[in-house]
Structure formats: structure tokens, C-alpha cells
PDB file of C-alpha atoms in Angstrom:
ATOM      1  CA  TYR A   1     118.020  28.425   6.964  1.00 37.00           C
ATOM      2  CA  GLU A   2     118.078  27.354   3.806  1.00 38.00           C
ATOM      3  CA  ILE A   3     117.185  22.883   3.713  1.00 37.00           C
ATOM      4  CA  MET A   4     118.352  21.334   0.623  1.00 40.00           C
ATOM      5  CA  PRO A   5     115.399  19.333  -0.551  1.00 39.00           C
ATOM      6  CA  SER A   6     116.516  15.480   0.100  1.00 36.00           C
ATOM      7  CA  LEU A   7     118.528  13.974  -2.711  1.00 33.00           C
ATOM      8  CA  VAL A   8     121.406  11.343  -1.750  1.00 33.00           C
ATOM      9  CA  GLY A   9     132.686  10.471  -1.379  1.00 33.00           C
ATOM     10  CA  SER A  10     135.233  10.853   0.346  1.00 34.00           C
ATOM     11  CA  GLU A  11     136.076  12.315   3.718  1.00 34.00           C
ATOM     12  CA  MET A  12     136.449  16.094   3.150  1.00 36.00           C
ATOM     13  CA  CYS A  13     140.173  17.209   3.169  1.00 37.00           C
ATOM     14  CA  ILE A  14     141.096  19.908   2.359  1.00 41.00           C
ATOM     15  CA  ARG A  15     144.130  23.034   3.602  1.00 43.00           C
ATOM     16  CA  ASP A  16     141.324  25.678   3.574  1.00 46.00           C
ATOM     17  CA  SER A  17     139.416  23.861   6.722  1.00 50.00           C
ATOM     18  CA  PHE A  18     140.387  23.709   9.948  1.00 46.00           C
ATOM     19  CA  LYS A  19     139.593  21.930  12.686  1.00 52.00           C
ATOM     20  CA  LEU A  20     137.698  23.886  16.130  1.00 52.00           C
ATOM     21  CA  ASP A  21     137.517  24.240  18.824  1.00 55.00           C
ATOM     22  CA  ILE A  22     134.178  24.304  20.662  1.00 56.00           C
ATOM     23  CA  HIS A  23     132.995  28.416  21.885  1.00 60.00           C
ATOM     24  CA  GLN A  24     130.186  29.452  23.326  1.00 63.00           C
ATOM     25  CA  HIS A  25     129.546  31.343  19.808  1.00 66.00           C
ATOM     26  CA  ILE A  26     129.428  28.089  18.187  1.00 70.00           C
ATOM     27  CA  THR A  27     127.581  26.483  20.698  1.00 73.00           C
ATOM     28  CA  TRP A  28     125.008  28.321  20.383  1.00 73.00           C
ATOM     29  CA  LEU A  29     124.496  28.411  16.486  1.00 75.00           C
ATOM     30  CA  ASN A  30     125.144  24.882  17.198  1.00 73.00           C
ATOM     31  CA  ASP A  31     121.642  24.184  19.258  1.00 77.00           C
ATOM     32  CA  TYR A  32     119.833  27.210  17.001  1.00 76.00           C
ATOM     33  CA  ILE A  33     121.040  24.757  14.351  1.00 77.00           C
ATOM     34  CA  LYS A  34     119.801  21.360  16.152  1.00 73.00           C
ATOM     35  CA  ASP A  35     116.341  23.322  16.889  1.00 75.00           C
ATOM     36  CA  THR A  36     115.956  24.292  13.551  1.00 72.00           C
ATOM     37  CA  TYR A  37     116.064  21.207  12.324  1.00 71.00           C
ATOM     38  CA  SER A  38     113.244  19.576  14.904  1.00 69.00           C
ATOM     39  CA  THR A  39     111.172  22.121  14.170  1.00 65.00           C
ATOM     40  CA  GLU A  40     111.158  21.389  10.341  1.00 67.00           C
ATOM     41  CA  ILE A  41     111.582  17.973   9.483  1.00 65.00           C
ATOM     42  CA  LYS A  42     109.518  16.615  12.992  1.00 59.00           C
ATOM     43  CA  GLU A  43     110.953  13.337  13.133  1.00 67.00           C
ATOM     44  CA  ASP A  44     111.913  11.401  16.253  1.00 73.00           C
ATOM     45  CA  LEU A  45     115.261  11.853  15.456  1.00 74.00           C
ATOM     46  CA  SER A  46     117.752  14.211  16.873  1.00 77.00           C
ATOM     47  CA  LEU A  47     120.754  15.393  15.585  1.00 80.00           C
ATOM     48  CA  SER A  48     124.470  14.595  17.385  1.00 83.00           C
ATOM     49  CA  PRO A  49     127.593  16.766  16.563  1.00 86.00           C
ATOM     50  CA  ILE A  50     130.424  15.290  15.268  1.00 88.00           C
ATOM     51  CA  HIS A  51     132.460  17.459  13.734  1.00 86.00           C
ATOM     52  CA  PHE A  52     132.981  21.281  13.569  1.00 84.00           C
ATOM     53  CA  SER A  53     135.670  23.022  11.573  1.00 86.00           C
ATOM     54  CA  GLY A  54     136.495  25.937   9.499  1.00 86.00           C
ATOM     55  CA  ILE A  55     136.541  27.544   6.121  1.00 90.00           C
ATOM     56  CA  HIS A  56     138.822  29.995   4.654  1.00 90.00           C
ATOM     57  CA  LEU A  57     138.675  31.134   1.280  1.00 92.00           C
ATOM     58  CA  GLU A  58     141.347  33.952   0.326  1.00 91.00           C
ATOM     59  CA  LYS A  59     140.599  35.697  -3.176  1.00 92.00           C
ATOM     60  CA  ASN A  60     140.857  32.975  -5.977  1.00 93.00           C
ATOM     61  CA  GLU A  61     140.471  29.988  -3.841  1.00 92.00           C
ATOM     62  CA  SER A  62     137.795  27.713  -3.837  1.00 92.00           C
ATOM     63  CA  ILE A  63     136.476  24.421  -3.137  1.00 92.00           C
ATOM     64  CA  GLY A  64     136.216  21.177  -5.317  1.00 91.00           C
ATOM     65  CA  SER A  65     133.980  18.922  -5.405  1.00 92.00           C
ATOM     66  CA  HIS A  66     133.632  16.453  -2.717  1.00 92.00           C
ATOM     67  CA  ASN A  67     130.571  14.530  -0.038  1.00 93.00           C
ATOM     68  CA  HIS A  68     131.249  14.695   3.815  1.00 93.00           C
ATOM     69  CA  ILE A  69     130.842  10.858   3.379  1.00 92.00           C
ATOM     70  CA  ASP A  70     134.183   8.499   4.589  1.00 90.00           C
ATOM     71  CA  GLU A  71     133.966   5.196   2.159  1.00 90.00           C
ATOM     72  CA  TRP A  72     135.570   3.075   4.687  1.00 92.00           C
ATOM     73  CA  ASP A  73     134.057   4.108   8.123  1.00 91.00           C
ATOM     74  CA  TYR A  74     130.341   4.683   6.606  1.00 91.00           C
ATOM     75  CA  GLU A  75     129.075   3.536  10.848  1.00 91.00           C
ATOM     76  CA  HIS A  76     130.965   7.087  12.231  1.00 91.00           C
ATOM     77  CA  SER A  77     130.396   9.184   8.853  1.00 93.00           C
ATOM     78  CA  PRO A  78     127.449  11.796   9.336  1.00 94.00           C
ATOM     79  CA  ASP A  79     124.149  11.782   8.177  1.00 91.00           C
ATOM     80  CA  ILE A  80     123.141  15.117   7.464  1.00 89.00           C
ATOM     81  CA  SER A  81     125.631  18.927   7.016  1.00 92.00           C
ATOM     82  CA  VAL A  82     125.804  22.072   7.357  1.00 90.00           C
ATOM     83  CA  ILE A  83     127.263  25.228   5.909  1.00 92.00           C
ATOM     84  CA  TYR A  84     127.159  28.693   7.237  1.00 90.00           C
ATOM     85  CA  CYS A  85     128.362  32.041   6.288  1.00 90.00           C
ATOM     86  CA  ALA A  86     130.182  33.842   8.794  1.00 89.00           C
ATOM     87  CA  ASP A  87     131.171  37.026   6.967  1.00 89.00           C
ATOM     88  CA  THR A  88     132.160  37.245   2.502  1.00 88.00           C
ATOM     89  CA  GLY A  89     132.763  40.191   0.516  1.00 86.00           C
ATOM     90  CA  LYS A  90     130.210  42.241  -1.762  1.00 91.00           C
ATOM     91  CA  ASP A  91     130.397  39.501  -4.311  1.00 92.00           C
ATOM     92  CA  VAL A  92     128.709  36.137  -2.634  1.00 91.00           C
ATOM     93  CA  CYS A  93     130.209  32.634  -3.341  1.00 93.00           C
ATOM     94  CA  ASP A  94     128.065  29.679  -4.737  1.00 94.00           C
ATOM     95  CA  ILE A  95     127.728  26.931  -3.159  1.00 95.00           C
ATOM     96  CA  ILE A  96     126.881  23.966  -5.404  1.00 94.00           C
ATOM     97  CA  PHE A  97     125.714  20.527  -4.966  1.00 94.00           C
ATOM     98  CA  GLU A  98     126.003  17.714  -7.875  1.00 91.00           C
ATOM     99  CA  HIS A  99     123.445  15.407  -7.579  1.00 82.00           C
ATOM    100  CA  GLU A 100     124.618  11.284  -8.799  1.00 75.00           C
ATOM    101  CA  TYR A 101     122.145   9.931  -8.202  1.00 71.00           C
ATOM    102  CA  GLY A 102     118.271   8.717 -10.238  1.00 69.00           C
ATOM    103  CA  ARG A 103     116.200  10.764 -11.870  1.00 72.00           C
ATOM    104  CA  HIS A 104     118.336  14.084 -11.117  1.00 69.00           C
ATOM    105  CA  LYS A 105     121.801  12.323 -12.149  1.00 72.00           C
ATOM    106  CA  LYS A 106     123.799  15.018 -13.757  1.00 76.00           C
ATOM    107  CA  ARG A 107     122.249  18.141 -12.034  1.00 85.00           C
ATOM    108  CA  ARG A 108     123.139  21.031  -9.896  1.00 88.00           C
ATOM    109  CA  TRP A 109     121.307  23.191  -7.889  1.00 89.00           C
ATOM    110  CA  SER A 110     123.124  26.787  -6.780  1.00 92.00           C
ATOM    111  CA  VAL A 111     123.024  28.833  -3.384  1.00 93.00           C
ATOM    112  CA  LEU A 112     124.487  31.560  -2.682  1.00 93.00           C
ATOM    113  CA  LEU A 113     126.435  31.796   0.258  1.00 93.00           C
ATOM    114  CA  GLU A 114     125.137  35.174   2.243  1.00 92.00           C
ATOM    115  CA  LYS A 115     126.590  36.205   5.160  1.00 91.00           C
ATOM    116  CA  GLY A 116     124.244  34.786   8.026  1.00 88.00           C
ATOM    117  CA  LYS A 117     123.037  31.622   5.519  1.00 89.00           C
ATOM    118  CA  CYS A 118     122.368  28.943   6.813  1.00 86.00           C
ATOM    119  CA  ILE A 119     122.163  25.368   4.380  1.00 90.00           C
ATOM    120  CA  ILE A 120     121.750  22.018   5.469  1.00 87.00           C
ATOM    121  CA  PHE A 121     121.530  19.332   3.449  1.00 90.00           C
ATOM    122  CA  PRO A 122     122.554  15.084   3.275  1.00 91.00           C
ATOM    123  CA  SER A 123     125.660  14.030   4.302  1.00 93.00           C
ATOM    124  CA  TYR A 124     126.349  12.797   1.367  1.00 92.00           C
ATOM    125  CA  ILE A 125     125.487  15.064  -1.599  1.00 91.00           C
ATOM    126  CA  ASN A 126     128.567  16.369  -4.091  1.00 93.00           C
ATOM    127  CA  PHE A 127     129.300  19.500  -3.542  1.00 95.00           C
ATOM    128  CA  PHE A 128     131.855  22.265  -4.004  1.00 95.00           C
ATOM    129  CA  ILE A 129     132.171  26.215  -3.096  1.00 95.00           C
ATOM    130  CA  THR A 130     132.855  28.726  -5.725  1.00 95.00           C
ATOM    131  CA  GLN A 131     136.025  30.796  -6.293  1.00 94.00           C
ATOM    132  CA  ASN A 132     136.368  34.066  -3.656  1.00 94.00           C
ATOM    133  CA  ILE A 133     136.903  37.094  -6.466  1.00 95.00           C
ATOM    134  CA  ASN A 134     137.275  39.338  -3.032  1.00 94.00           C
ATOM    135  CA  GLU A 135     139.771  40.827  -1.632  1.00 93.00           C
ATOM    136  CA  LYS A 136     138.086  40.116   1.389  1.00 91.00           C
ATOM    137  CA  PRO A 137     138.340  36.769   2.481  1.00 91.00           C
ATOM    138  CA  PHE A 138     134.914  34.213   3.182  1.00 92.00           C
ATOM    139  CA  ALA A 139     134.820  32.898   6.605  1.00 91.00           C
ATOM    140  CA  GLY A 140     132.084  29.704   6.780  1.00 91.00           C
ATOM    141  CA  LEU A 141     131.708  27.682   9.400  1.00 88.00           C
ATOM    142  CA  SER A 142     131.000  23.143   8.781  1.00 90.00           C
ATOM    143  CA  PHE A 143     128.503  21.535  11.250  1.00 88.00           C
ATOM    144  CA  ARG A 144     128.630  17.910  10.682  1.00 91.00           C
ATOM    145  CA  TYR A 145     125.924  15.285  12.295  1.00 89.00           C
ATOM    146  CA  GLN A 146     124.452  11.793  13.037  1.00 90.00           C
ATOM    147  CA  LEU A 147     120.971  11.577  13.398  1.00 85.00           C
ATOM    148  CA  THR A 148     120.353   9.006  16.876  1.00 81.00           C
ATOM    149  CA  LYS A 149     116.838   8.754  17.948  1.00 76.00           C
ATOM    150  CA  LYS A 150     115.237  10.847  20.416  1.00 67.00           C
ATOM    151  CA  ILE A 151     115.046   9.865  24.319  1.00 67.00           C
ATOM    152  CA  GLN A 152     111.697  10.689  25.216  1.00 59.00           C
TER     153      GLN A 152
END
């Protein structure tokens, strides 16, 4: 897994993304992400899932720049987003993060979307996924969470 350094749109509405039904393997991955976040951050916060979707990119498809914040509903917007790469071809796609604020404004950070990799980042950061140049489709999962106080 990879946790983006803290840096800080519109709701994702893309034809290459689709809502998933809960499945046992997704539940296990969700539990892993929540446990990993809790262990790494060590705060009195936990992750509450609010959205799961699949990502499917055929050859020459990409996903344009966006973030996961709903400008019309901040209260129900996610705090943390996760992209999990389930399968990719020989030439992996990149996820590119675009900084909009502070001293890092206009900078970009690139991370390879390798099979089995989880990328955890703040939901307010704009990002895009580069073009899939493989014959094989890119398959990924997108998770979104709100931070909530841990119940003791």
C-alpha cells in the first residue's frame, strides 16, 4: 500500500466507473484498508465506508482529472479515498495527483498502478489515471471513506 503525503472538485461521474455490490473479497479488502489506516495514522479516528466502485479501462482509455468531493454536499463527501489495482497489463498506468494549494501548487506526484497496490490519499486532491496502452483492460477498485471518532 502507499499513503499519499498530506496535501488537500467535483463528484466523480465517469463512464468507466461503476457501483459494486458488496462481495466477501471486497469486504476483506475493505477491512485490510481500514486496519492499515488505523495502524499507520494512530489517531482516535476510524474509517467508515461510504462508497465502493469498480474502474475498468480498455485500451487507449484514461480517466480525466477530478476529486471525490461533492461541491454540493460537503457533509457527506469522503475524507479518504483509496484506489486498488486489481489487474493491469504489462505497461502499467500511473495515477497522477495534482496539487492545488499552498507551496506545492501546480506540482504533480505520480504513482504506478501496479497489480495488488493500494493507494490511500485525501479525497480533496485532484487526480487522473493515465491512458491504458495495453490490449488487456485495467481493472481497479475505488473506495471512499469518512473519518469518524473511534468508539471506545
